[in-house]
Amino acid sequence: MQNILDQVYEQAVQYTRFGKVADYIPALSLCDGSQLGLAMATKDGQIFSVGQAEQRFTVQSISKVLSLAYVLTVSGEDEVFARVGKEPTGDPFNSIIRLETSARRKPFNPFINAGAIVVSGLMPGATPNERIERFCHFLADLVGQDNIVIDATVYQSEKATAARNRAIAWFLKELQLIDGEVEDTLDVYFRQCAVLFSAVDLAKFGLMLALDGWDPCQKRQILIPRQARIIKSLMTTCGMYDGSGEFAVEVGIPAKSGVGGGIMATVRDRMGLGVYGPALDERGNSTAGLEALRRLSNALDLRVL
Ligand code: GLU
């Protein structure tokens, strides 16, 4: 397994030069676009990794999976999907257009920004601090760590520049999909996006999803199988932004990417995969990460679609 991962790394790392690090959040432009880290957590509890797999980076949109998992456990499926749909959009992650034009008057899914901001608004707690603390507690349990670190620079950088996300959030307020203060909900959202994980952490999370919510390291059920199924289905249809269809054809496994360069992927009953490669294509997906997953899927026959 390690040999395959090493070979895939050697080939995929060449693709870092075809991408660019995100710069619309100013602090992200400081990432090193030439980096690539790959990690694999297998059902029998082994971890394989290569490159910058231990390097921590901000999870960004991958936090939308984490927050959905959390809110499903604390609020339940009915409450969540009363406010957000389960349908792909084909639009970029930060699109606002369908909020106004769709008759449904709620975001299409929890993985576009509009849907994720609604989900952040469902986190329980009296203040943004308390909400994020309780969320981080859930995450610490999830990856078996003592504490979860938030990158204060990236958080502040996004908070200071997020005009479009503010516009989306105010629109959601008008649709009565956000209770309480808009800025408080955005604060929770920006902080969850700046949670630091490594590719190894992502692989462990992916493995838990692969095993229908069972964590083999901690030997306990973290999510009920239906919650894991909801998350994996949405990852399949909406996880790779407006490149989700092509990813399904080329790689064929549920995955979720973030503009920090991460991709978390899951292969039913077999493994979780984590990628860090901050050079992105025009849709916001890691160029080297996409190539690595495509090669791994072929080499190990991972395709489930
Ligand atoms: N914090 C980012 C934003 O809201 C996350 C986007 C992403 O990773 O797709 O713009």
CSV table of C-alpha atoms and ligand atoms in Angstrom, one decimal:
chain,number,residue,atom,x,y,z
A,1,MET,CA,0.0,0.0,0.0
A,2,GLN,CA,2.8,2.4,0.9
A,3,ASN,CA,4.5,1.8,-2.4
A,4,ILE,CA,1.3,2.6,-4.3
A,5,LEU,CA,0.9,5.8,-2.3
A,6,ASP,CA,4.5,6.8,-2.9
A,7,GLN,CA,4.2,6.3,-6.7
A,8,VAL,CA,0.9,8.2,-6.8
A,9,TYR,CA,2.5,11.0,-4.9
A,10,GLU,CA,5.5,11.2,-7.3
A,11,GLN,CA,3.2,11.6,-10.3
A,12,ALA,CA,0.5,13.8,-8.7
A,13,VAL,CA,2.9,16.3,-7.2
A,14,GLN,CA,3.7,17.4,-10.8
A,15,TYR,CA,0.2,18.8,-11.0
A,16,THR,CA,0.7,21.3,-8.3
A,17,ARG,CA,2.1,23.7,-10.9
A,18,PHE,CA,-1.2,23.7,-12.8
A,19,GLY,CA,-3.0,25.3,-9.9
A,20,LYS,CA,-2.9,28.5,-7.8
A,21,VAL,CA,-3.4,29.0,-4.1
A,22,ALA,CA,-6.6,30.8,-3.1
A,23,ASP,CA,-6.1,34.5,-2.5
A,24,TYR,CA,-9.7,35.8,-2.1
A,25,ILE,CA,-9.1,35.1,1.6
A,26,PRO,CA,-5.8,37.1,1.9
A,27,ALA,CA,-4.1,34.9,4.5
A,28,LEU,CA,-4.5,31.8,2.3
A,29,SER,CA,-2.3,33.4,-0.4
A,30,LEU,CA,0.7,32.7,1.9
A,31,CYS,CA,0.3,28.9,1.5
A,32,ASP,CA,3.1,27.0,-0.4
A,33,GLY,CA,1.4,25.9,-3.6
A,34,SER,CA,4.1,23.3,-4.3
A,35,GLN,CA,3.1,21.1,-1.3
A,36,LEU,CA,1.2,17.8,-1.5
A,37,GLY,CA,0.4,15.4,1.3
A,38,LEU,CA,-1.6,12.2,1.0
A,39,ALA,CA,-2.9,10.0,3.8
A,40,MET,CA,-4.9,6.8,3.9
A,41,ALA,CA,-6.6,5.2,7.0
A,42,THR,CA,-7.6,1.6,6.3
A,43,LYS,CA,-10.3,-0.4,8.0
A,44,ASP,CA,-7.8,-2.5,10.0
A,45,GLY,CA,-6.6,0.7,11.7
A,46,GLN,CA,-3.4,1.3,9.7
A,47,ILE,CA,-2.4,4.8,8.5
A,48,PHE,CA,-0.2,5.3,5.4
A,49,SER,CA,1.0,8.7,4.4
A,50,VAL,CA,3.4,10.5,2.1
A,51,GLY,CA,4.5,14.2,1.6
A,52,GLN,CA,3.1,16.9,3.8
A,53,ALA,CA,0.4,14.6,5.3
A,54,GLU,CA,1.0,15.9,8.9
A,55,GLN,CA,1.0,19.5,8.0
A,56,ARG,CA,-2.1,21.3,9.3
A,57,PHE,CA,-4.1,23.6,7.2
A,58,THR,CA,-7.6,25.3,7.4
A,59,VAL,CA,-10.3,22.9,6.4
A,60,GLN,CA,-12.5,25.6,4.8
A,61,SER,CA,-15.4,24.0,3.0
A,62,ILE,CA,-14.6,20.5,4.5
A,63,SER,CA,-15.9,22.1,7.7
A,64,LYS,CA,-19.3,22.0,6.0
A,65,VAL,CA,-19.2,18.2,6.4
A,66,LEU,CA,-18.1,18.5,10.0
A,67,SER,CA,-20.8,21.0,10.9
A,68,LEU,CA,-23.4,19.0,9.1
A,69,ALA,CA,-22.4,15.9,11.0
A,70,TYR,CA,-22.5,17.8,14.3
A,71,VAL,CA,-25.8,19.5,13.7
A,72,LEU,CA,-27.4,16.2,12.5
A,73,THR,CA,-26.4,14.7,15.9
A,74,VAL,CA,-27.6,17.7,18.0
A,75,SER,CA,-30.7,18.9,16.1
A,76,GLY,CA,-31.7,15.9,14.0
A,77,GLU,CA,-32.4,15.4,10.3
A,78,ASP,CA,-35.8,17.0,10.2
A,79,GLU,CA,-34.7,20.3,11.7
A,80,VAL,CA,-31.7,20.6,9.4
A,81,PHE,CA,-33.5,19.7,6.1
A,82,ALA,CA,-36.5,22.0,7.0
A,83,ARG,CA,-34.0,24.8,6.3
A,84,VAL,CA,-31.7,23.4,3.6
A,85,GLY,CA,-32.2,21.0,0.7
A,86,LYS,CA,-30.4,17.9,-0.6
A,87,GLU,CA,-30.0,18.8,-4.2
A,88,PRO,CA,-26.9,19.8,-6.3
A,89,THR,CA,-26.8,23.2,-7.9
A,90,GLY,CA,-24.0,23.1,-10.6
A,91,ASP,CA,-23.2,26.6,-9.4
A,92,PRO,CA,-20.0,27.8,-7.7
A,93,PHE,CA,-19.8,27.4,-3.9
A,94,ASN,CA,-20.4,31.1,-3.2
A,95,SER,CA,-23.3,31.6,-5.6
A,96,ILE,CA,-26.2,33.6,-4.4
A,97,ILE,CA,-28.4,33.5,-7.5
A,98,ARG,CA,-30.6,30.6,-6.7
A,99,LEU,CA,-31.6,31.8,-3.3
A,100,GLU,CA,-33.6,34.4,-5.0
A,101,THR,CA,-34.8,32.7,-8.1
A,102,SER,CA,-35.7,29.2,-6.7
A,103,ALA,CA,-39.3,28.8,-5.6
A,104,ARG,CA,-38.0,26.7,-2.7
A,105,ARG,CA,-36.6,29.7,-0.9
A,106,LYS,CA,-33.9,27.7,0.9
A,107,PRO,CA,-30.4,26.8,-0.1
A,108,PHE,CA,-30.1,23.8,-2.3
A,109,ASN,CA,-27.7,21.8,-0.1
A,110,PRO,CA,-25.5,22.2,3.0
A,111,PHE,CA,-22.2,22.2,1.0
A,112,ILE,CA,-22.7,25.5,-0.8
A,113,ASN,CA,-21.9,28.5,1.4
A,114,ALA,CA,-25.6,29.5,1.7
A,115,GLY,CA,-26.5,26.1,3.1
A,116,ALA,CA,-23.5,25.8,5.3
A,117,ILE,CA,-24.2,29.2,6.9
A,118,VAL,CA,-27.7,28.0,7.7
A,119,VAL,CA,-26.2,24.9,9.3
A,120,SER,CA,-23.8,27.0,11.4
A,121,GLY,CA,-26.8,28.9,12.6
A,122,LEU,CA,-28.2,25.7,14.0
A,123,MET,CA,-25.3,25.0,16.3
A,124,PRO,CA,-26.5,25.2,19.9
A,125,GLY,CA,-25.1,27.7,22.4
A,126,ALA,CA,-25.8,31.2,23.8
A,127,THR,CA,-22.8,33.0,22.2
A,128,PRO,CA,-20.6,32.4,19.1
A,129,ASN,CA,-17.8,31.4,21.5
A,130,GLU,CA,-20.0,28.8,23.2
A,131,ARG,CA,-21.2,27.4,19.9
A,132,ILE,CA,-17.8,27.0,18.5
A,133,GLU,CA,-16.5,25.5,21.7
A,134,ARG,CA,-19.1,22.9,21.7
A,135,PHE,CA,-18.5,22.2,18.0
A,136,CYS,CA,-14.7,21.8,18.6
A,137,HIS,CA,-15.5,19.5,21.5
A,138,PHE,CA,-17.4,17.3,19.0
A,139,LEU,CA,-14.5,17.5,16.5
A,140,ALA,CA,-11.9,16.6,19.2
A,141,ASP,CA,-14.0,13.5,19.9
A,142,LEU,CA,-14.3,12.7,16.3
A,143,VAL,CA,-10.6,12.7,15.5
A,144,GLY,CA,-9.5,11.5,18.9
A,145,GLN,CA,-7.5,14.6,19.8
A,146,ASP,CA,-7.3,16.6,23.0
A,147,ASN,CA,-8.1,19.9,21.5
A,148,ILE,CA,-8.9,21.5,18.1
A,149,VAL,CA,-7.0,24.6,17.0
A,150,ILE,CA,-8.4,27.4,14.9
A,151,ASP,CA,-6.1,29.5,12.7
A,152,ALA,CA,-6.7,33.0,14.1
A,153,THR,CA,-5.0,34.7,11.2
A,154,VAL,CA,-7.1,33.0,8.5
A,155,TYR,CA,-10.3,33.4,10.5
A,156,GLN,CA,-9.6,37.2,11.0
A,157,SER,CA,-8.6,37.5,7.3
A,158,GLU,CA,-11.9,36.0,6.1
A,159,LYS,CA,-14.0,37.9,8.6
A,160,ALA,CA,-12.4,41.2,7.4
A,161,THR,CA,-13.1,40.5,3.7
A,162,ALA,CA,-16.2,38.3,3.4
A,163,ALA,CA,-18.6,40.8,1.7
A,164,ARG,CA,-20.2,38.0,-0.4
A,165,ASN,CA,-20.8,35.7,2.5
A,166,ARG,CA,-22.3,38.6,4.4
A,167,ALA,CA,-24.6,39.3,1.5
A,168,ILE,CA,-25.7,35.6,1.4
A,169,ALA,CA,-26.2,35.6,5.2
A,170,TRP,CA,-28.4,38.7,5.1
A,171,PHE,CA,-30.4,37.2,2.3
A,172,LEU,CA,-30.9,34.0,4.5
A,173,LYS,CA,-32.0,36.2,7.4
A,174,GLU,CA,-34.7,37.7,5.1
A,175,LEU,CA,-35.8,34.2,4.3
A,176,GLN,CA,-36.0,33.5,8.1
A,177,LEU,CA,-33.5,30.7,7.8
A,178,ILE,CA,-31.1,32.3,10.3
A,179,ASP,CA,-32.4,33.0,13.9
A,180,GLY,CA,-30.5,35.6,16.0
A,181,GLU,CA,-27.8,37.9,14.9
A,182,VAL,CA,-26.4,37.5,11.3
A,183,GLU,CA,-22.9,38.5,12.4
A,184,ASP,CA,-22.9,35.9,15.2
A,185,THR,CA,-23.8,33.1,12.7
A,186,LEU,CA,-21.1,34.3,10.3
A,187,ASP,CA,-18.6,34.4,13.1
A,188,VAL,CA,-19.2,30.8,13.8
A,189,TYR,CA,-19.0,30.0,10.1
A,190,PHE,CA,-15.6,31.8,9.7
A,191,ARG,CA,-14.2,30.1,12.7
A,192,GLN,CA,-15.3,26.6,11.6
A,193,CYS,CA,-13.7,27.2,8.2
A,194,ALA,CA,-10.4,28.0,10.0
A,195,VAL,CA,-10.2,24.8,12.0
A,196,LEU,CA,-6.8,23.2,11.4
A,197,PHE,CA,-6.7,19.6,10.3
A,198,SER,CA,-4.0,17.5,8.6
A,199,ALA,CA,-4.5,15.1,5.7
A,200,VAL,CA,-4.2,12.3,8.3
A,201,ASP,CA,-7.1,13.8,10.3
A,202,LEU,CA,-9.2,13.9,7.2
A,203,ALA,CA,-8.3,10.3,6.4
A,204,LYS,CA,-9.5,9.2,9.8
A,205,PHE,CA,-12.7,11.2,9.4
A,206,GLY,CA,-13.2,9.6,6.0
A,207,LEU,CA,-12.7,6.1,7.5
A,208,MET,CA,-15.4,6.7,10.1
A,209,LEU,CA,-17.8,7.7,7.3
A,210,ALA,CA,-16.7,4.6,5.3
A,211,LEU,CA,-17.7,2.4,8.2
A,212,ASP,CA,-21.1,4.0,8.5
A,213,GLY,CA,-20.3,6.1,11.5
A,214,TRP,CA,-18.1,3.5,13.4
A,215,ASP,CA,-14.7,4.7,14.6
A,216,PRO,CA,-12.4,1.7,14.7
A,217,CYS,CA,-9.7,3.6,16.7
A,218,GLN,CA,-12.0,4.6,19.5
A,219,LYS,CA,-14.2,1.6,19.0
A,220,ARG,CA,-17.4,3.5,19.2
A,221,GLN,CA,-20.3,4.6,17.0
A,222,ILE,CA,-19.9,8.4,16.3
A,223,LEU,CA,-22.8,8.8,13.8
A,224,ILE,CA,-25.8,6.6,13.2
A,225,PRO,CA,-25.6,4.9,9.8
A,226,ARG,CA,-28.4,7.1,8.3
A,227,GLN,CA,-26.4,10.2,9.2
A,228,ALA,CA,-23.3,8.8,7.6
A,229,ARG,CA,-25.4,7.9,4.5
A,230,ILE,CA,-26.8,11.4,4.2
A,231,ILE,CA,-23.4,12.9,4.4
A,232,LYS,CA,-21.8,10.5,1.9
A,233,SER,CA,-24.7,11.0,-0.6
A,234,LEU,CA,-24.3,14.8,-0.4
A,235,MET,CA,-20.5,14.4,-0.8
A,236,THR,CA,-21.1,12.4,-4.0
A,237,THR,CA,-23.5,14.9,-5.6
A,238,CYS,CA,-22.3,18.2,-4.2
A,239,GLY,CA,-18.8,17.7,-2.5
A,240,MET,CA,-16.5,18.9,-5.3
A,241,TYR,CA,-18.2,22.2,-6.1
A,242,ASP,CA,-19.3,22.5,-9.7
A,243,GLY,CA,-16.9,19.8,-10.5
A,244,SER,CA,-18.8,17.1,-8.7
A,245,GLY,CA,-20.2,15.4,-11.8
A,246,GLU,CA,-16.8,15.1,-13.4
A,247,PHE,CA,-15.2,13.9,-10.2
A,248,ALA,CA,-17.9,11.1,-10.0
A,249,VAL,CA,-16.9,10.0,-13.5
A,250,GLU,CA,-13.2,10.2,-13.1
A,251,VAL,CA,-12.8,9.0,-9.4
A,252,GLY,CA,-16.1,7.6,-8.4
A,253,ILE,CA,-16.0,8.0,-4.6
A,254,PRO,CA,-17.7,10.4,-2.2
A,255,ALA,CA,-15.4,13.4,-1.4
A,256,LYS,CA,-15.4,16.9,-0.1
A,257,SER,CA,-12.9,19.6,-0.9
A,258,GLY,CA,-12.0,23.0,0.6
A,259,VAL,CA,-10.2,26.1,-0.7
A,260,GLY,CA,-7.5,25.5,1.9
A,261,GLY,CA,-6.3,22.7,-0.4
A,262,GLY,CA,-7.9,19.8,1.5
A,263,ILE,CA,-9.9,16.9,0.1
A,264,MET,CA,-11.5,14.3,2.4
A,265,ALA,CA,-12.7,11.1,0.6
A,266,THR,CA,-14.3,7.9,1.8
A,267,VAL,CA,-14.5,4.4,0.3
A,268,ARG,CA,-17.3,2.3,1.8
A,269,ASP,CA,-16.1,-0.5,4.1
A,270,ARG,CA,-12.5,0.1,3.1
A,271,MET,CA,-10.8,3.3,3.9
A,272,GLY,CA,-10.7,7.1,4.4
A,273,LEU,CA,-8.4,9.3,2.3
A,274,GLY,CA,-7.0,12.8,3.1
A,275,VAL,CA,-5.3,15.1,0.8
A,276,TYR,CA,-3.5,18.5,1.3
A,277,GLY,CA,-2.5,20.3,-1.9
A,278,PRO,CA,-3.2,24.1,-1.8
A,279,ALA,CA,-2.7,24.8,-5.5
A,280,LEU,CA,-6.3,24.9,-6.8
A,281,ASP,CA,-8.0,24.7,-10.1
A,282,GLU,CA,-10.6,27.4,-11.2
A,283,ARG,CA,-13.4,25.6,-9.3
A,284,GLY,CA,-11.5,25.5,-6.0
A,285,ASN,CA,-10.3,21.9,-6.1
A,286,SER,CA,-6.7,20.9,-5.4
A,287,THR,CA,-5.1,20.1,-8.8
A,288,ALA,CA,-2.6,17.6,-7.4
A,289,GLY,CA,-5.2,16.2,-5.1
A,290,LEU,CA,-7.6,15.5,-7.9
A,291,GLU,CA,-4.8,13.7,-9.8
A,292,ALA,CA,-3.8,11.7,-6.8
A,293,LEU,CA,-7.3,10.5,-6.1
A,294,ARG,CA,-7.9,9.6,-9.7
A,295,ARG,CA,-4.7,7.5,-9.7
A,296,LEU,CA,-5.5,5.9,-6.4
A,297,SER,CA,-9.0,5.1,-7.5
A,298,ASN,CA,-7.6,3.3,-10.6
A,299,ALA,CA,-4.7,1.6,-8.8
A,300,LEU,CA,-6.8,0.2,-6.0
A,301,ASP,CA,-10.2,-0.1,-7.7
A,302,LEU,CA,-11.9,2.2,-5.3
A,303,ARG,CA,-14.7,3.3,-7.5
A,304,VAL,CA,-18.1,2.8,-6.0
A,305,LEU,CA,-20.1,4.5,-8.7
B,1,GLU,N1,-14.5,30.0,4.0
B,1,GLU,C1,-14.6,29.8,2.6
B,1,GLU,C2,-15.7,30.7,2.0
B,1,GLU,O1,-16.8,30.7,2.6
B,1,GLU,C3,-14.9,28.4,2.3
B,1,GLU,C4,-15.0,28.1,0.8
B,1,GLU,C5,-14.5,26.8,0.4
B,1,GLU,O2,-13.7,26.1,0.9
B,1,GLU,O3,-15.1,26.4,-0.6
B,1,GLU,O4,-15.6,31.3,1.0
